[in-house]
Amino acid sequence: MVTTPFLQQPSKDYPETIDNQAVLKELATVQERLSTEEASEYLAPIDSRVSLQQLEVERDTLATLITSVGSASIIVGLTTFSVALLGLLLAWKSTTRLEKVARITILITAILEEFESLGVETLPFLKVPGYQPIDLFVRFPGKEFLLFAVRSFGESKIVYNESKQALYYKRVKNGLKKWQPDPLTELSEQAYWLRKNKRELFGNSKGVRKPMAKVLVIWGKTQLDEHQEHLYAPLGDQKFLFISREGGACYVIHQNQICDFVRAWLVHRQSQEKPA
């Protein structure tokens, strides 16, 4: 059996004496540091462009499917009502998915165009047991995080009732109705689950503890109603609707405020990180 010699004196092959125990001790120290500090600081990169391309492919595929199924259902419907109804149901489900994919595609595109030079990363449709998938998780270098939920109620206005701590939507003909299920509760539960079960997205325990903006984005023709001044929170030189209540605080913004909000959030977080 060949053993590694313990060299206590210099030789022509090893001009300097090697302290084997010291070397082993140093290797153990390096391994320990890599398994704690350095390794925990590592964040696996997210390829946002690949995710965006996949969404674009899905969007185009769904659009083609809906057109084909819709046309076929109309033709079949002339002879078989039940088959046509099944086809229309499939087209309706595909349309719902298409709308969601199209919105997230627009959202990611806007964020990448504005912040890609800052190293922003986007991860869409993270699955959460018991809830709808998270629409979009956004991460910046320096461990700054945002969580987006995108919702729409057609031509209506969204109102927050402070006394009932609930969101409502109102339409001209249908009056005021409570928003159910509550998107703010869902967003807070998603954020809690994400911190607990997807810690690798945050890097380490310090990253998990960092503030993460939870943002409900009101989309398209749905508008945000005007609210009392104290419900708006300042971020830099701007103000955004901020719902602070039991179960978690969330921002509520409109689609056209997305880039302004992200920019203001980053400025706000940088000011918070500066030493006093």
Tab-separated table of C-alpha atoms in Angstrom:
chain	number	residue	atom	x	y	z
A	1	MET	CA	0.000	0.000	0.000
A	2	VAL	CA	1.383	3.419	-0.993
A	3	THR	CA	1.111	6.153	1.612
A	4	THR	CA	1.642	9.881	1.264
A	5	PRO	CA	4.934	10.810	2.930
A	6	PHE	CA	4.885	13.351	5.724
A	7	LEU	CA	7.708	15.661	4.724
A	8	GLN	CA	9.239	17.338	7.714
A	9	GLN	CA	12.382	18.520	5.943
A	10	PRO	CA	12.861	20.427	2.636
A	11	SER	CA	13.795	18.331	-0.450
A	12	LYS	CA	14.549	18.972	-4.111
A	13	ASP	CA	10.921	18.209	-5.008
A	14	TYR	CA	9.456	20.248	-2.142
A	15	PRO	CA	11.857	23.148	-1.481
A	16	GLU	CA	9.756	24.236	1.501
A	17	THR	CA	8.629	22.053	4.326
A	18	ILE	CA	4.917	21.118	4.130
A	19	ASP	CA	2.958	21.029	7.358
A	20	ASN	CA	0.347	18.417	6.491
A	21	GLN	CA	-1.814	19.064	9.518
A	22	ALA	CA	-1.858	22.793	8.808
A	23	VAL	CA	-2.874	22.157	5.184
A	24	LEU	CA	-5.708	19.846	6.229
A	25	LYS	CA	-6.865	22.359	8.809
A	26	GLU	CA	-6.898	25.143	6.234
A	27	LEU	CA	-8.862	23.000	3.772
A	28	ALA	CA	-11.419	22.247	6.477
A	29	THR	CA	-11.732	25.964	7.189
A	30	VAL	CA	-12.261	26.782	3.505
A	31	GLN	CA	-14.867	24.025	3.167
A	32	GLU	CA	-16.727	25.312	6.208
A	33	ARG	CA	-16.787	28.867	4.867
A	34	LEU	CA	-18.012	27.717	1.459
A	35	SER	CA	-20.851	25.778	3.055
A	36	THR	CA	-21.974	28.774	5.082
A	37	GLU	CA	-21.182	32.346	4.037
A	38	GLU	CA	-19.891	32.242	0.463
A	39	ALA	CA	-22.206	29.467	-0.708
A	40	SER	CA	-25.214	31.047	0.922
A	41	GLU	CA	-24.506	34.298	-0.906
A	42	TYR	CA	-24.717	32.507	-4.248
A	43	LEU	CA	-27.893	33.023	-6.251
A	44	ALA	CA	-28.562	30.698	-9.170
A	45	PRO	CA	-29.133	32.961	-12.185
A	46	ILE	CA	-32.566	33.241	-13.784
A	47	ASP	CA	-32.601	33.515	-17.569
A	48	SER	CA	-35.373	36.066	-18.026
A	49	ARG	CA	-35.101	36.144	-21.805
A	50	VAL	CA	-35.614	32.380	-22.058
A	51	SER	CA	-38.704	32.630	-19.821
A	52	LEU	CA	-40.034	35.447	-21.990
A	53	GLN	CA	-39.486	33.467	-25.185
A	54	GLN	CA	-41.317	30.475	-23.702
A	55	LEU	CA	-44.280	32.684	-22.802
A	56	GLU	CA	-44.345	34.164	-26.295
A	57	VAL	CA	-44.400	30.679	-27.814
A	58	GLU	CA	-47.230	29.639	-25.477
A	59	ARG	CA	-49.148	32.813	-26.300
A	60	ASP	CA	-48.900	32.228	-30.041
A	61	THR	CA	-49.794	28.532	-29.683
A	62	LEU	CA	-52.872	29.340	-27.594
A	63	ALA	CA	-53.997	31.992	-30.068
A	64	THR	CA	-53.788	29.480	-32.920
A	65	LEU	CA	-55.587	26.815	-30.868
A	66	ILE	CA	-58.443	29.156	-29.956
A	67	THR	CA	-58.952	30.159	-33.574
A	68	SER	CA	-58.951	26.529	-34.734
A	69	VAL	CA	-61.236	25.227	-31.972
A	70	GLY	CA	-63.652	28.130	-32.359
A	71	SER	CA	-63.986	27.614	-36.104
A	72	ALA	CA	-64.386	23.857	-35.764
A	73	SER	CA	-67.030	24.242	-33.032
A	74	ILE	CA	-69.151	26.484	-35.211
A	75	ILE	CA	-69.036	23.986	-38.072
A	76	VAL	CA	-69.709	20.951	-35.834
A	77	GLY	CA	-72.422	22.849	-33.988
A	78	LEU	CA	-74.548	22.744	-37.104
A	79	THR	CA	-74.909	18.998	-36.546
A	80	THR	CA	-73.881	18.086	-32.965
A	81	PHE	CA	-74.665	20.579	-30.189
A	82	SER	CA	-72.873	18.733	-27.329
A	83	VAL	CA	-69.593	18.416	-29.239
A	84	ALA	CA	-69.756	22.054	-30.233
A	85	LEU	CA	-70.389	23.063	-26.605
A	86	LEU	CA	-67.355	21.075	-25.473
A	87	GLY	CA	-65.244	22.791	-28.099
A	88	LEU	CA	-66.424	26.226	-27.020
A	89	LEU	CA	-65.643	25.356	-23.381
A	90	LEU	CA	-62.111	24.358	-24.377
A	91	ALA	CA	-61.760	27.609	-26.321
A	92	TRP	CA	-62.975	29.603	-23.279
A	93	LYS	CA	-60.406	27.995	-20.951
A	94	SER	CA	-57.669	28.564	-23.501
A	95	THR	CA	-58.749	32.197	-23.862
A	96	THR	CA	-58.481	32.724	-20.099
A	97	ARG	CA	-54.970	31.282	-20.104
A	98	LEU	CA	-54.068	33.326	-23.185
A	99	GLU	CA	-55.126	36.562	-21.480
A	100	LYS	CA	-52.967	35.756	-18.450
A	101	VAL	CA	-49.928	34.770	-20.521
A	102	ALA	CA	-50.275	37.856	-22.718
A	103	ARG	CA	-50.408	40.163	-19.679
A	104	ILE	CA	-47.350	38.613	-18.018
A	105	THR	CA	-45.486	38.765	-21.334
A	106	ILE	CA	-46.190	42.508	-21.535
A	107	LEU	CA	-45.203	42.957	-17.881
A	108	ILE	CA	-41.869	41.139	-18.254
A	109	THR	CA	-41.081	42.949	-21.500
A	110	ALA	CA	-41.662	46.337	-19.869
A	111	ILE	CA	-39.467	45.472	-16.873
A	112	LEU	CA	-36.634	44.067	-19.008
A	113	GLU	CA	-36.647	47.023	-21.382
A	114	GLU	CA	-36.393	49.439	-18.473
A	115	PHE	CA	-34.170	47.577	-15.993
A	116	GLU	CA	-32.219	44.842	-17.809
A	117	SER	CA	-29.041	46.950	-17.599
A	118	LEU	CA	-29.395	46.783	-13.789
A	119	GLY	CA	-29.351	42.988	-13.865
A	120	VAL	CA	-33.057	42.416	-13.196
A	121	GLU	CA	-34.293	38.813	-13.256
A	122	THR	CA	-37.908	37.710	-13.745
A	123	LEU	CA	-39.541	34.369	-12.946
A	124	PRO	CA	-43.200	33.893	-14.005
A	125	PHE	CA	-45.892	31.484	-12.820
A	126	LEU	CA	-44.317	30.011	-9.690
A	127	LYS	CA	-46.634	27.279	-8.424
A	128	VAL	CA	-47.947	27.625	-4.875
A	129	PRO	CA	-49.937	24.721	-3.371
A	130	GLY	CA	-53.511	25.707	-2.583
A	131	TYR	CA	-53.330	29.007	-4.476
A	132	GLN	CA	-53.058	30.349	-7.976
A	133	PRO	CA	-49.488	30.469	-9.322
A	134	ILE	CA	-47.503	33.594	-8.496
A	135	ASP	CA	-47.774	35.765	-11.602
A	136	LEU	CA	-44.271	37.198	-11.428
A	137	PHE	CA	-41.300	37.148	-9.060
A	138	VAL	CA	-38.701	39.860	-9.722
A	139	ARG	CA	-35.173	39.992	-8.334
A	140	PHE	CA	-32.428	42.605	-8.546
A	141	PRO	CA	-28.732	42.286	-7.606
A	142	GLY	CA	-28.183	43.197	-3.987
A	143	LYS	CA	-31.169	41.028	-3.053
A	144	GLU	CA	-34.054	43.350	-3.812
A	145	PHE	CA	-37.312	41.513	-4.453
A	146	LEU	CA	-40.797	42.244	-5.788
A	147	LEU	CA	-43.849	40.024	-6.154
A	148	PHE	CA	-46.551	40.867	-8.699
A	149	ALA	CA	-50.158	39.741	-9.076
A	150	VAL	CA	-51.983	40.928	-12.191
A	151	ARG	CA	-55.786	41.243	-12.113
A	152	SER	CA	-58.530	42.777	-14.262
A	153	PHE	CA	-62.296	43.321	-13.931
A	154	GLY	CA	-63.115	44.739	-17.350
A	155	GLU	CA	-64.553	48.258	-17.378
A	156	SER	CA	-64.754	48.894	-13.639
A	157	LYS	CA	-63.086	50.810	-10.817
A	158	ILE	CA	-61.312	49.257	-7.845
A	159	VAL	CA	-62.049	50.732	-4.415
A	160	TYR	CA	-60.579	49.894	-1.010
A	161	ASN	CA	-63.025	49.995	1.902
A	162	GLU	CA	-60.875	50.797	4.918
A	163	SER	CA	-63.504	49.968	7.547
A	164	LYS	CA	-64.084	46.500	6.073
A	165	GLN	CA	-60.439	46.054	5.029
A	166	ALA	CA	-61.498	44.751	1.639
A	167	LEU	CA	-61.274	45.619	-2.032
A	168	TYR	CA	-64.425	46.251	-4.041
A	169	TYR	CA	-65.091	46.750	-7.724
A	170	LYS	CA	-67.823	48.979	-9.067
A	171	ARG	CA	-69.507	49.188	-12.434
A	172	VAL	CA	-72.015	51.708	-13.694
A	173	LYS	CA	-74.941	49.266	-13.916
A	174	ASN	CA	-74.039	46.665	-11.279
A	175	GLY	CA	-73.037	48.879	-8.357
A	176	LEU	CA	-70.393	47.976	-5.770
A	177	LYS	CA	-69.356	44.345	-5.159
A	178	LYS	CA	-66.754	42.793	-2.889
A	179	TRP	CA	-63.714	41.334	-4.651
A	180	GLN	CA	-63.630	37.609	-3.923
A	181	PRO	CA	-61.418	35.762	-3.436
A	182	ASP	CA	-59.407	38.580	-1.885
A	183	PRO	CA	-56.303	39.136	-4.087
A	184	LEU	CA	-54.417	40.883	-1.262
A	185	THR	CA	-54.813	37.902	1.060
A	186	GLU	CA	-53.756	35.572	-1.725
A	187	LEU	CA	-50.698	37.690	-2.512
A	188	SER	CA	-49.626	37.772	1.147
A	189	GLU	CA	-50.049	34.002	1.471
A	190	GLN	CA	-48.015	33.474	-1.701
A	191	ALA	CA	-45.220	35.672	-0.339
A	192	TYR	CA	-45.183	33.760	2.960
A	193	TRP	CA	-45.034	30.406	1.171
A	194	LEU	CA	-42.276	31.627	-1.133
A	195	ARG	CA	-40.016	32.747	1.727
A	196	LYS	CA	-40.583	29.482	3.574
A	197	ASN	CA	-40.278	26.999	0.704
A	198	LYS	CA	-38.138	28.701	-1.974
A	199	ARG	CA	-35.298	30.100	0.123
A	200	GLU	CA	-32.857	29.513	-2.736
A	201	LEU	CA	-34.468	32.429	-4.582
A	202	PHE	CA	-33.354	34.788	-1.793
A	203	GLY	CA	-29.761	33.573	-1.385
A	204	ASN	CA	-29.481	33.279	2.398
A	205	SER	CA	-31.276	33.992	5.658
A	206	LYS	CA	-30.483	37.690	5.321
A	207	GLY	CA	-32.073	37.740	1.872
A	208	VAL	CA	-35.172	35.934	3.159
A	209	ARG	CA	-35.606	38.596	5.838
A	210	LYS	CA	-35.288	41.508	3.424
A	211	PRO	CA	-38.432	43.481	2.547
A	212	MET	CA	-40.223	42.259	-0.564
A	213	ALA	CA	-42.712	44.534	-2.273
A	214	LYS	CA	-46.039	42.769	-2.790
A	215	VAL	CA	-47.767	44.495	-5.672
A	216	LEU	CA	-51.278	44.038	-7.034
A	217	VAL	CA	-51.323	45.353	-10.602
A	218	ILE	CA	-54.723	46.467	-11.915
A	219	TRP	CA	-54.711	45.784	-15.636
A	220	GLY	CA	-56.153	47.238	-18.804
A	221	LYS	CA	-59.553	48.941	-18.730
A	222	THR	CA	-59.951	48.345	-14.999
A	223	GLN	CA	-59.065	51.547	-13.146
A	224	LEU	CA	-58.097	52.502	-9.611
A	225	ASP	CA	-60.514	54.869	-7.920
A	226	GLU	CA	-59.248	57.884	-5.970
A	227	HIS	CA	-58.632	57.182	-2.272
A	228	GLN	CA	-58.056	59.237	0.833
A	229	GLU	CA	-54.601	60.753	1.126
A	230	HIS	CA	-53.514	58.723	4.148
A	231	LEU	CA	-53.834	55.506	2.118
A	232	TYR	CA	-50.980	56.560	-0.163
A	233	ALA	CA	-47.382	55.797	0.816
A	234	PRO	CA	-44.453	57.892	-0.433
A	235	LEU	CA	-41.678	56.172	-2.349
A	236	GLY	CA	-39.101	58.745	-3.316
A	237	ASP	CA	-40.919	61.685	-4.847
A	238	GLN	CA	-44.000	59.624	-5.744
A	239	LYS	CA	-46.963	58.134	-3.869
A	240	PHE	CA	-48.695	54.804	-4.387
A	241	LEU	CA	-51.789	53.224	-2.903
A	242	PHE	CA	-50.596	51.166	0.065
A	243	ILE	CA	-52.967	48.792	1.856
A	244	SER	CA	-51.692	48.032	5.347
A	245	ARG	CA	-53.843	45.531	7.211
A	246	GLU	CA	-53.786	42.260	9.116
A	247	GLY	CA	-52.168	39.501	7.106
A	248	GLY	CA	-49.728	41.712	5.242
A	249	ALA	CA	-49.323	45.039	3.482
A	250	CYS	CA	-49.541	45.369	-0.299
A	251	TYR	CA	-49.213	48.085	-2.894
A	252	VAL	CA	-51.986	48.483	-5.454
A	253	ILE	CA	-51.006	50.154	-8.725
A	254	HIS	CA	-52.268	50.401	-12.296
A	255	GLN	CA	-50.549	48.845	-15.294
A	256	ASN	CA	-49.247	52.227	-16.454
A	257	GLN	CA	-47.425	52.716	-13.119
A	258	ILE	CA	-45.296	49.557	-13.247
A	259	CYS	CA	-41.910	50.999	-14.245
A	260	ASP	CA	-42.367	54.113	-12.105
A	261	PHE	CA	-43.135	51.918	-9.105
A	262	VAL	CA	-40.161	49.593	-9.606
A	263	ARG	CA	-37.833	52.568	-10.011
A	264	ALA	CA	-39.225	54.255	-6.906
A	265	TRP	CA	-38.962	51.012	-4.896
A	266	LEU	CA	-35.292	50.579	-5.801
A	267	VAL	CA	-34.496	54.177	-4.820
A	268	HIS	CA	-36.390	53.693	-1.562
A	269	ARG	CA	-34.544	50.465	-0.744
A	270	GLN	CA	-31.159	51.996	-1.516
A	271	SER	CA	-31.903	54.855	0.858
A	272	GLN	CA	-32.876	52.315	3.538
A	273	GLU	CA	-29.631	50.367	3.102
A	274	LYS	CA	-27.357	53.419	3.470
A	275	PRO	CA	-25.608	53.596	6.863
A	276	ALA	CA	-26.921	56.294	9.180
